[in-house]
Amino acid sequence: MNPLPSLWGSDSPWRLLGSRHIASGELVFPPLSSHSPLAAQYRTEPLAAEGSLYSFTIIHPSPKSGLVPFALGYLDLEGPVRLFGRISGSERPVIGGAYRVLPDETYGYVFESVEASQ
């Protein structure tokens, strides 16, 4: 049995899971493990699939690494909850832009511009 919670809902494969505190309504990510001493105080629920980019930075790896520059950013979702992750695509990210959360085998999840995918 895996004590670590899954990041993705089984009935909604494009929605990350979070935990909502029953008494206060606070939403947290990642979801609490069922083995946590606090688990009885939270319920697991899917997070919003899209949000607004709060901030980002462009990472320029050393040329010796062979890696191309990439963007990391904070995405604000309803809840409220703020996620940190990699931004996919080659376009420069836009603060305040609409981004969706997608699964990624390497990073667990990435953010993709809603406009770039249309």
XYZ file of C-alpha atoms in Angstrom:
118
model
C 0.000 0.000 0.000
C 1.370 3.407 -0.997
C 1.074 5.937 1.864
C 1.838 8.849 -0.486
C -1.200 10.514 -2.032
C -1.655 10.580 -5.770
C -1.395 14.036 -7.330
C -4.080 13.286 -9.940
C -7.731 12.339 -9.468
C -8.756 8.982 -10.948
C -12.126 10.245 -12.191
C -10.682 13.481 -13.586
C -7.223 12.769 -15.049
C -6.512 16.431 -15.845
C -7.182 17.726 -12.326
C -4.630 17.803 -9.538
C -5.866 16.859 -6.085
C -5.632 19.009 -2.986
C -6.866 18.770 0.587
C -9.482 21.113 2.053
C -9.565 21.694 5.817
C -13.094 20.813 6.933
C -13.368 23.491 9.642
C -11.620 26.452 7.974
C -12.090 25.668 4.280
C -8.370 26.251 3.578
C -7.209 24.402 0.467
C -3.655 22.992 0.377
C -1.473 21.259 -2.186
C -0.207 18.598 -2.312
C -2.985 16.554 -0.709
C -2.394 15.108 2.732
C -1.518 11.443 3.013
C -4.215 9.199 4.445
C -1.622 8.257 7.092
C -1.172 11.834 8.286
C -2.295 12.506 11.865
C -4.279 15.436 10.399
C -6.033 13.368 7.693
C -9.375 13.267 9.556
C -9.482 17.086 9.485
C -9.220 17.272 5.659
C -11.109 16.018 2.634
C -9.480 15.409 -0.747
C -10.902 17.299 -3.711
C -9.849 18.207 -7.252
C -8.213 21.567 -7.837
C -9.249 23.922 -10.630
C -7.865 22.878 -14.013
C -6.895 26.424 -15.042
C -5.521 29.482 -13.325
C -3.766 32.807 -13.725
C 0.021 33.109 -13.900
C 1.151 35.087 -10.843
C 4.871 35.307 -11.565
C 7.630 33.538 -13.492
C 11.356 33.423 -14.105
C 13.426 32.148 -17.000
C 16.193 29.698 -16.070
C 19.320 29.717 -18.246
C 21.235 26.485 -17.583
C 24.966 26.393 -18.132
C 25.872 25.883 -21.795
C 27.865 22.842 -20.667
C 24.608 21.156 -19.572
C 23.181 21.177 -23.085
C 19.805 22.250 -21.697
C 17.801 25.036 -23.303
C 16.371 27.879 -21.189
C 13.036 27.119 -19.512
C 10.441 28.942 -17.435
C 9.287 28.285 -13.868
C 6.311 30.073 -12.407
C 3.548 30.402 -9.835
C -0.022 29.715 -10.938
C -2.979 30.947 -8.886
C -5.964 28.587 -8.865
C -9.394 28.991 -7.324
C -9.395 27.929 -3.712
C -7.214 29.901 -3.370
C -4.136 27.802 -3.921
C -0.828 28.765 -5.582
C 1.225 26.138 -7.412
C 4.886 26.306 -8.408
C 5.961 24.486 -11.545
C 7.518 24.380 -14.956
C 5.858 26.299 -17.791
C 5.821 24.370 -21.069
C 6.142 25.837 -24.539
C 8.605 28.117 -26.248
C 6.589 31.343 -25.943
C 7.506 33.855 -23.248
C 5.043 33.451 -20.314
C 2.581 36.263 -19.614
C 1.838 37.382 -16.047
C -1.943 37.321 -15.606
C -2.304 34.938 -18.554
C -4.556 31.873 -18.410
C -2.692 28.579 -17.995
C -3.915 25.022 -17.527
C -2.306 22.315 -15.422
C -1.341 19.185 -17.353
C 0.279 15.921 -16.254
C 3.950 15.431 -17.045
C 5.957 12.226 -16.626
C 9.152 14.047 -15.673
C 7.867 16.834 -13.383
C 4.457 15.507 -12.234
C 2.681 18.490 -13.785
C 3.390 21.490 -16.002
C 1.565 24.679 -16.912
C 0.500 25.298 -20.514
C -0.837 28.560 -21.903
C -4.527 28.270 -22.749
C -4.044 30.615 -25.725
C -1.080 28.650 -27.120
C -3.110 25.434 -27.153
C -6.038 26.902 -29.103
